[in-house]
CSV table of C-alpha atoms and ligand atoms in Angstrom, one decimal:
chain,number,residue,atom,x,y,z
C,1,MET,CA,182.7,-80.5,39.9
C,2,SER,CA,186.1,-79.5,39.2
C,3,ASP,CA,187.3,-76.0,40.1
C,4,ILE,CA,190.2,-76.1,37.7
C,5,GLN,CA,189.6,-73.6,35.0
C,6,THR,CA,190.9,-74.5,31.6
C,7,ASP,CA,191.3,-72.1,28.8
C,8,SER,CA,189.2,-73.3,26.0
C,9,SER,CA,191.8,-72.1,23.5
C,10,GLU,CA,194.4,-74.3,25.1
C,11,VAL,CA,195.5,-77.1,22.9
C,12,ARG,CA,197.5,-80.2,23.8
C,13,GLU,CA,197.4,-82.8,21.1
C,14,ILE,CA,199.6,-84.8,18.8
C,15,ARG,CA,199.0,-84.0,15.2
C,16,ILE,CA,200.0,-86.3,12.4
C,17,ASN,CA,201.3,-84.8,9.2
C,18,PRO,CA,198.7,-85.9,6.6
C,19,ILE,CA,201.3,-86.1,3.9
C,20,VAL,CA,204.1,-87.7,5.8
C,21,PRO,CA,202.4,-89.7,8.6
C,22,SER,CA,205.7,-90.7,10.2
C,23,GLU,CA,206.2,-87.1,11.1
C,24,SER,CA,204.2,-85.9,14.1
C,25,VAL,CA,203.9,-82.7,16.0
C,26,LEU,CA,203.0,-82.1,19.6
C,27,VAL,CA,200.9,-78.9,19.7
C,28,ALA,CA,201.0,-77.8,23.3
C,29,THR,CA,199.9,-74.2,23.9
C,30,ALA,CA,199.5,-74.4,27.7
C,31,ARG,CA,202.1,-72.2,29.3
C,32,SER,CA,203.2,-74.7,31.8
C,33,MET,CA,203.9,-77.2,29.0
C,34,ARG,CA,206.0,-74.8,27.0
C,35,PRO,CA,209.3,-76.6,26.6
C,36,LYS,CA,211.1,-74.0,24.6
C,37,LYS,CA,213.0,-71.1,25.9
C,38,ALA,CA,212.5,-68.0,23.9
C,39,GLU,CA,215.8,-67.4,22.2
C,40,ASP,CA,217.5,-64.1,22.0
C,41,LEU,CA,217.9,-64.1,18.3
C,42,ALA,CA,220.9,-62.4,16.9
C,43,PRO,CA,219.6,-59.5,14.9
C,44,ARG,CA,220.0,-59.7,11.1
C,45,ASP,CA,222.1,-57.3,9.1
C,46,THR,CA,219.9,-54.6,7.6
C,47,ARG,CA,222.6,-52.5,5.9
C,48,LYS,CA,222.0,-51.8,2.2
C,49,HIS,CA,225.7,-51.8,1.2
C,50,VAL,CA,228.8,-53.1,2.9
C,51,GLU,CA,232.2,-52.2,1.5
C,52,THR,CA,233.9,-55.5,2.5
C,53,CYS,CA,231.0,-57.8,1.5
C,54,PRO,CA,232.0,-60.0,-1.5
C,55,PHE,CA,228.3,-60.2,-2.5
C,56,CYS,CA,227.8,-56.4,-2.7
C,57,ARG,CA,228.0,-54.5,-6.0
C,58,GLY,CA,231.5,-53.4,-6.8
C,59,ASN,CA,233.1,-56.5,-5.2
C,60,GLU,CA,232.3,-58.9,-8.1
C,61,HIS,CA,236.0,-59.9,-8.3
C,62,LYS,CA,235.9,-61.3,-4.8
C,63,THR,CA,233.2,-63.9,-5.6
C,64,PRO,CA,233.8,-67.4,-7.1
C,65,PRO,CA,233.2,-67.7,-10.9
C,66,LEU,CA,230.0,-66.2,-12.3
C,67,ILE,CA,227.3,-68.6,-13.6
C,68,MET,CA,224.7,-66.1,-14.6
C,69,ALA,CA,223.5,-62.6,-13.9
C,70,TRP,CA,220.1,-60.9,-14.3
C,71,PRO,CA,219.9,-58.7,-16.2
C,72,ALA,CA,222.7,-60.1,-18.4
C,73,THR,CA,224.0,-56.6,-19.2
C,74,GLY,CA,224.2,-53.4,-17.2
C,75,ASP,CA,224.0,-53.3,-13.4
C,76,TRP,CA,223.1,-56.7,-12.1
C,77,GLN,CA,220.2,-57.2,-9.7
C,78,ILE,CA,220.6,-61.0,-9.2
C,79,ARG,CA,223.8,-62.9,-9.6
C,80,MET,CA,224.6,-66.6,-9.5
C,81,VAL,CA,228.0,-67.9,-8.6
C,82,GLU,CA,229.7,-71.1,-7.7
C,83,ASN,CA,229.9,-71.9,-4.0
C,84,LEU,CA,233.3,-71.1,-2.4
C,85,TYR,CA,232.8,-74.0,0.0
C,86,PRO,CA,230.7,-76.5,-1.9
C,87,VAL,CA,229.3,-79.5,0.0
C,88,LEU,CA,229.3,-81.4,-3.3
C,89,GLY,CA,232.1,-81.2,-5.8
C,90,ASP,CA,231.6,-81.2,-9.5
C,91,ASP,CA,232.2,-84.8,-10.7
C,92,ARG,CA,234.5,-85.6,-7.9
C,93,ALA,CA,234.4,-89.2,-6.9
C,94,GLN,CA,233.7,-89.3,-3.2
C,95,SER,CA,231.9,-92.1,-1.5
C,96,GLY,CA,229.9,-91.9,1.7
C,97,PHE,CA,229.9,-88.1,1.6
C,98,THR,CA,227.6,-86.7,4.2
C,99,PHE,CA,226.3,-83.2,3.9
C,100,GLY,CA,223.9,-80.9,5.8
C,101,LEU,CA,220.8,-82.6,4.7
C,102,GLN,CA,221.9,-85.9,6.4
C,103,GLN,CA,222.1,-87.6,3.0
C,104,THR,CA,224.8,-89.9,2.1
C,105,ILE,CA,225.5,-89.7,-1.6
C,106,ASP,CA,228.0,-91.0,-4.0
C,107,GLY,CA,229.6,-87.7,-4.9
C,108,TYR,CA,228.2,-86.2,-8.0
C,109,GLY,CA,226.4,-82.9,-7.6
C,110,ARG,CA,226.6,-79.2,-7.7
C,111,HIS,CA,226.3,-76.5,-5.1
C,112,GLU,CA,225.7,-72.9,-6.2
C,113,VAL,CA,224.9,-69.6,-4.6
C,114,ILE,CA,222.3,-67.1,-5.8
C,115,ILE,CA,222.8,-63.5,-4.6
C,116,ASP,CA,219.1,-62.7,-4.4
C,117,HIS,CA,219.4,-58.9,-4.5
C,118,TYR,CA,222.2,-56.4,-4.9
C,119,GLU,CA,221.2,-54.7,-1.7
C,120,HIS,CA,223.0,-56.4,1.2
C,121,GLY,CA,220.4,-56.9,4.0
C,122,THR,CA,217.2,-56.7,2.0
C,123,ALA,CA,214.5,-59.0,3.2
C,124,ILE,CA,212.1,-60.7,0.7
C,125,HIS,CA,209.1,-58.6,1.8
C,126,GLU,CA,211.1,-55.5,1.0
C,127,MET,CA,211.9,-56.6,-2.6
C,128,ALA,CA,209.8,-55.4,-5.5
C,129,GLU,CA,207.3,-58.0,-6.8
C,130,SER,CA,208.9,-57.8,-10.3
C,131,HIS,CA,212.3,-58.5,-8.7
C,132,LEU,CA,210.9,-61.6,-6.8
C,133,ALA,CA,209.3,-62.8,-10.0
C,134,ALA,CA,212.7,-62.5,-11.8
C,135,LEU,CA,214.3,-64.4,-8.9
C,136,PHE,CA,211.8,-67.3,-9.3
C,137,GLY,CA,212.6,-67.2,-13.0
C,138,VAL,CA,216.3,-67.5,-12.2
C,139,TYR,CA,215.6,-70.5,-10.0
C,140,GLN,CA,213.6,-72.2,-12.7
C,141,THR,CA,216.2,-71.5,-15.5
C,142,ARG,CA,219.0,-72.9,-13.4
C,143,MET,CA,217.0,-75.9,-12.3
C,144,ARG,CA,216.2,-76.7,-16.0
C,145,GLN,CA,219.9,-76.2,-17.0
C,146,LEU,CA,221.1,-78.5,-14.2
C,147,PHE,CA,218.6,-81.3,-15.1
C,148,GLU,CA,219.6,-81.0,-18.7
C,149,SER,CA,223.3,-80.9,-18.0
C,150,ASP,CA,223.5,-84.4,-16.5
C,151,GLU,CA,221.0,-87.2,-16.6
C,152,ARG,CA,222.3,-88.6,-13.4
C,153,LEU,CA,220.8,-85.8,-11.4
C,154,LYS,CA,217.5,-86.6,-9.7
C,155,TYR,CA,216.9,-83.6,-7.6
C,156,VAL,CA,217.7,-79.9,-7.5
C,157,LEU,CA,217.1,-78.4,-4.1
C,158,ILE,CA,216.6,-74.7,-3.9
C,159,PHE,CA,216.6,-73.2,-0.4
C,160,LYS,CA,217.3,-70.1,1.5
C,161,ASN,CA,218.6,-69.5,5.0
C,162,PHE,CA,217.9,-65.9,6.1
C,163,GLY,CA,219.3,-64.5,9.3
C,164,PRO,CA,221.8,-65.9,11.8
C,165,ALA,CA,219.0,-67.8,13.6
C,166,ALA,CA,218.3,-69.7,10.4
C,167,GLY,CA,222.0,-70.7,10.0
C,168,ALA,CA,222.9,-68.1,7.3
C,169,SER,CA,226.7,-67.8,7.5
C,170,ILE,CA,226.9,-64.9,5.0
C,171,PRO,CA,224.7,-61.9,5.9
C,172,HIS,CA,224.1,-60.7,2.3
C,173,THR,CA,220.7,-62.1,1.2
C,174,HIS,CA,221.2,-65.2,-0.8
C,175,SER,CA,219.8,-68.6,-1.7
C,176,GLN,CA,221.4,-71.9,-2.6
C,177,ILE,CA,221.0,-74.6,-5.2
C,178,ILE,CA,222.2,-78.1,-4.6
C,179,ALA,CA,221.8,-80.6,-7.5
C,180,MET,CA,222.1,-84.2,-6.5
C,181,PRO,CA,221.9,-87.7,-7.8
C,182,VAL,CA,219.6,-88.8,-4.9
C,183,VAL,CA,216.3,-87.6,-3.7
C,184,PRO,CA,216.4,-86.0,-0.2
C,185,GLU,CA,214.7,-88.2,2.4
C,186,ASN,CA,211.9,-85.8,3.3
C,187,VAL,CA,211.0,-85.2,-0.3
C,188,ASP,CA,211.1,-88.9,-1.0
C,189,ALA,CA,208.7,-89.5,1.9
C,190,GLU,CA,206.3,-86.9,0.5
C,191,VAL,CA,206.5,-88.4,-3.0
C,192,ALA,CA,205.9,-92.0,-1.8
C,193,ASN,CA,203.1,-91.1,0.6
C,194,SER,CA,201.3,-88.9,-1.9
C,195,ALA,CA,201.6,-91.6,-4.5
C,196,ALA,CA,200.1,-94.1,-2.1
C,197,HIS,CA,197.2,-91.7,-1.3
C,198,TYR,CA,196.6,-91.2,-5.1
C,199,ALA,CA,196.5,-95.0,-5.7
C,200,LYS,CA,193.9,-95.3,-3.0
C,201,HIS,CA,191.8,-92.2,-3.5
C,202,HIS,CA,192.5,-91.2,-7.1
C,203,HIS,CA,193.3,-87.5,-6.2
C,204,CYS,CA,196.2,-85.5,-5.2
C,205,ILE,CA,196.5,-85.1,-1.4
C,206,PHE,CA,197.9,-81.6,-1.7
C,207,CYS,CA,194.9,-80.5,-3.8
C,208,ALA,CA,192.6,-82.1,-1.2
C,209,LEU,CA,194.4,-80.1,1.6
C,210,ILE,CA,194.0,-76.9,-0.4
C,211,ASP,CA,190.2,-77.6,-0.9
C,212,GLU,CA,189.9,-78.3,2.8
C,213,ALA,CA,191.7,-75.1,3.7
C,214,LEU,CA,189.3,-73.1,1.5
C,215,THR,CA,186.0,-74.6,2.4
C,216,PHE,CA,185.7,-73.2,5.9
C,217,GLU,CA,183.1,-70.5,5.7
C,218,ALA,CA,182.1,-67.6,8.0
C,219,THR,CA,178.9,-65.6,7.8
C,220,LEU,CA,178.8,-62.1,9.3
C,221,TYR,CA,175.3,-61.0,10.4
C,222,ASP,CA,174.1,-57.5,10.9
C,223,ARG,CA,173.6,-57.3,14.7
C,224,ALA,CA,170.4,-55.2,14.6
C,225,SER,CA,168.5,-56.8,11.8
C,226,GLY,CA,170.1,-60.3,11.7
C,227,ALA,CA,170.5,-60.0,8.0
C,228,VAL,CA,173.5,-61.6,6.4
C,229,ARG,CA,176.0,-58.8,5.9
C,230,ARG,CA,178.9,-60.7,4.4
C,231,LYS,CA,179.9,-64.3,3.7
C,232,ILE,CA,183.5,-65.0,3.8
C,233,ASN,CA,185.1,-67.9,2.2
C,234,VAL,CA,188.5,-67.7,3.8
C,235,GLY,CA,189.4,-71.0,5.3
C,236,GLN,CA,190.9,-71.1,8.7
C,237,TYR,CA,194.3,-72.3,7.4
C,238,VAL,CA,194.6,-69.8,4.6
C,239,VAL,CA,197.2,-67.1,5.2
C,240,GLU,CA,197.2,-65.4,1.8
C,241,ARG,CA,195.5,-66.1,-1.5
C,242,GLY,CA,196.4,-65.0,-5.0
C,243,GLU,CA,194.9,-65.8,-8.3
C,244,LYS,CA,197.2,-68.8,-8.9
C,245,PHE,CA,198.8,-69.4,-5.5
C,246,ILE,CA,197.8,-69.9,-1.9
C,247,ALA,CA,199.7,-69.7,1.3
C,248,ILE,CA,198.4,-72.0,4.0
C,249,LYS,CA,199.3,-72.9,7.6
C,250,PRO,CA,199.8,-76.6,7.8
C,251,PHE,CA,197.5,-78.4,10.2
C,252,ALA,CA,200.5,-80.2,11.7
C,253,SER,CA,202.9,-77.3,11.5
C,254,ARG,CA,206.4,-78.2,12.8
C,255,TYR,CA,207.3,-74.6,13.5
C,256,GLU,CA,205.1,-72.0,15.2
C,257,TRP,CA,205.0,-69.8,12.1
C,258,GLU,CA,205.5,-72.3,9.3
C,259,VAL,CA,203.6,-71.5,6.1
C,260,HIS,CA,203.5,-73.4,2.8
C,261,ILE,CA,202.8,-71.8,-0.6
C,262,LEU,CA,201.3,-74.0,-3.4
C,263,PRO,CA,199.9,-73.5,-6.8
C,264,LEU,CA,196.1,-73.6,-6.7
C,265,THR,CA,195.9,-75.6,-9.8
C,266,HIS,CA,197.6,-79.0,-9.7
C,267,GLN,CA,201.2,-78.9,-10.8
C,268,ALA,CA,203.9,-81.5,-9.9
C,269,ASP,CA,207.0,-79.9,-11.4
C,270,PHE,CA,208.3,-76.3,-10.6
C,271,LEU,CA,209.7,-76.4,-14.2
C,272,ASP,CA,206.1,-76.4,-15.5
C,273,LEU,CA,205.3,-73.0,-13.8
C,274,ARG,CA,204.7,-70.6,-16.6
C,275,GLY,CA,206.5,-67.3,-16.8
C,276,GLU,CA,203.3,-65.3,-16.6
C,277,ASP,CA,202.3,-66.9,-13.3
C,278,MET,CA,205.5,-66.0,-11.6
C,279,ALA,CA,204.1,-62.5,-10.8
C,280,ASP,CA,201.3,-64.0,-8.7
C,281,LEU,CA,203.8,-66.3,-6.9
C,282,ALA,CA,205.9,-63.3,-6.2
C,283,ARG,CA,202.9,-61.3,-4.9
C,284,VAL,CA,201.8,-64.2,-2.6
C,285,MET,CA,205.3,-64.7,-1.3
C,286,LYS,CA,206.0,-61.0,-0.6
C,287,ARG,CA,202.7,-60.6,1.2
C,288,THR,CA,203.2,-63.8,3.2
C,289,MET,CA,206.7,-62.7,4.2
C,290,ALA,CA,205.4,-59.2,5.2
C,291,ARG,CA,202.7,-60.9,7.4
C,292,LEU,CA,205.4,-63.1,9.0
C,293,ASP,CA,207.7,-60.2,9.5
C,294,ALA,CA,205.0,-58.1,11.1
C,295,VAL,CA,203.8,-60.9,13.5
C,296,ILE,CA,207.2,-62.2,14.5
C,297,GLY,CA,208.9,-58.9,14.5
C,298,GLY,CA,211.7,-59.6,12.0
C,299,ALA,CA,211.5,-63.0,10.4
C,300,GLN,CA,214.6,-65.2,10.2
C,301,TYR,CA,213.7,-68.4,8.3
C,302,ASN,CA,214.6,-71.2,6.0
C,303,PHE,CA,212.6,-71.9,2.9
C,304,PHE,CA,212.7,-75.0,0.7
C,305,LEU,CA,211.3,-75.5,-2.7
C,306,HIS,CA,209.9,-79.0,-3.0
C,307,SER,CA,209.3,-80.2,-6.6
C,308,VAL,CA,208.8,-83.6,-8.2
C,309,PRO,CA,212.1,-85.5,-8.5
C,310,HIS,CA,213.4,-86.4,-11.9
C,311,SER,CA,214.2,-89.9,-12.8
C,312,GLY,CA,217.8,-89.8,-13.6
C,313,SER,CA,219.2,-92.3,-16.1
C,314,ASP,CA,219.0,-95.4,-14.0
C,315,SER,CA,215.3,-95.4,-12.9
C,316,LYS,CA,211.9,-95.3,-14.4
C,317,HIS,CA,210.7,-93.3,-11.3
C,318,GLY,CA,210.1,-89.6,-11.2
C,319,VAL,CA,210.0,-87.3,-14.2
C,320,PRO,CA,212.0,-88.6,-17.1
C,321,HIS,CA,214.5,-86.2,-18.6
C,322,ASP,CA,212.9,-86.6,-22.1
C,323,GLY,CA,210.2,-84.2,-21.1
C,324,THR,CA,207.4,-86.8,-20.8
C,325,ARG,CA,205.6,-86.7,-17.5
C,326,GLY,CA,206.5,-89.5,-15.1
C,327,GLU,CA,204.5,-91.5,-12.7
C,328,TYR,CA,204.3,-88.9,-9.9
C,329,ALA,CA,202.9,-86.1,-12.2
C,330,ALA,CA,199.3,-86.7,-10.9
C,331,SER,CA,200.1,-87.4,-7.3
C,332,TYR,CA,202.8,-84.9,-6.3
C,333,HIS,CA,202.3,-81.1,-6.1
C,334,TRP,CA,205.2,-78.7,-5.8
C,335,HIS,CA,205.4,-76.2,-3.0
C,336,LEU,CA,207.5,-73.8,-1.0
C,337,GLU,CA,207.9,-74.5,2.7
C,338,ILE,CA,208.7,-71.4,4.8
C,339,CYS,CA,210.0,-72.2,8.2
C,340,PRO,CA,210.7,-69.2,10.4
C,341,ARG,CA,213.0,-69.8,13.3
C,342,THR,CA,211.7,-68.4,16.6
C,343,SER,CA,213.1,-70.9,19.1
C,344,ILE,CA,215.8,-73.5,19.4
C,345,PRO,CA,214.9,-77.2,19.4
C,346,THR,CA,215.0,-78.7,22.8
C,347,GLY,CA,216.7,-81.9,23.8
C,348,PHE,CA,213.2,-83.5,23.9
C,349,GLU,CA,212.6,-82.6,20.3
C,350,LEU,CA,216.1,-83.7,19.1
C,351,GLY,CA,215.9,-86.9,21.1
C,352,SER,CA,212.3,-87.9,20.3
C,353,GLY,CA,212.1,-86.7,16.7
C,354,LEU,CA,208.7,-85.2,17.7
C,355,PHE,CA,208.4,-81.5,16.8
C,356,VAL,CA,206.9,-79.3,19.6
C,357,ASN,CA,204.8,-76.4,18.5
C,358,THR,CA,203.6,-74.0,21.2
C,359,ILE,CA,201.2,-72.0,19.1
C,360,ASN,CA,197.9,-73.5,17.8
C,361,PRO,CA,198.2,-73.4,14.0
C,362,GLU,CA,194.6,-72.2,13.6
C,363,GLN,CA,195.3,-69.2,15.8
C,364,ALA,CA,198.7,-68.6,14.1
C,365,ALA,CA,196.9,-68.4,10.8
C,366,GLU,CA,194.3,-66.0,12.2
C,367,ARG,CA,197.0,-63.7,13.5
C,368,LEU,CA,198.9,-63.8,10.1
C,369,ARG,CA,195.6,-63.0,8.3
C,370,ALA,CA,194.8,-60.1,10.6
C,371,VAL,CA,198.0,-58.2,9.6
C,372,GLU,CA,197.0,-55.1,7.7
C,373,LEU,CA,199.2,-54.8,4.6
V,1,ZN,ZN1,226.6,-57.5,0.8
V,2,ZN,ZN1,197.7,-81.4,-6.5
V,3,ZN,ZN1,207.5,-80.5,1.2
């Protein structure tokens, strides 16, 4: 008999991402295994207004040219401008251009900045639901305009870096849009693998993961009588559930507090999200961010909107620009990936390509669910 006591909650296993099997995560919760140093995160800027900030109200003349504002008249709440330091130029011929996403592209694309809120340091969970719904509306409007503006564009990436730990160089809350003639490698891997899954099993793998997340059941019994007091249907990976959207903790989470938000009903293209459903997306997003903020103690994060690529003019793949649904409409499912930054990748991670997660995803989901909102 061994006298070594092991904590039953300790996990040390390699988990394969069911959607992108080439991506694996080492979940290692044992303290001695912990390869990451807790990082002293630089605090984020929480001021409401900064006189010298070009993104604050009153300094509109300091920003690059305006693309659109919401509302269109009166005091703006959300503003979209061209990027002062675009990684992609507009119609400039550049070959072998490498940008932050490690993509090499031919040089046509657009890079724009959305000032998410007029208040300088406002976090998403502090914004009104109606404001967030409008922000998603702005994302969608611009994505549609960009796809319609040039048929060479295949992908419009919308993302946000929030806080210095997440690489945000401008402290005023903002998101970015990059329109490109290629599909980013990680989205391409999701698209290809989910299409292969569909060909074999005739269902969307994202829908299957949602079903799986929801089917875990718990029954609460009355201690004295043994009678069933309550049955709960909240799956162990569910973080937040709305009427139309769900926030889940991926089984193979790359980051300790990574959460994905997906539409509950199958939908491949973010452009198909109906205006009336944006309120529910806003509610699920706000509540998820509030949970993350409460558990982490000030969330600094990146989020990415992953939607089905469009086909561009030179390919029959993806969603054609003529509005008909393309070949990935049944197999791909759009989603938001929220990746809070709580530690710096170690040399081991960078060198091996294997992500290391020191918190068991099931326990992380439980802690996020337990937050009282
Ligand atoms: Zn500002
Ligand atoms: Zn689906
Ligand atoms: Zn994705």
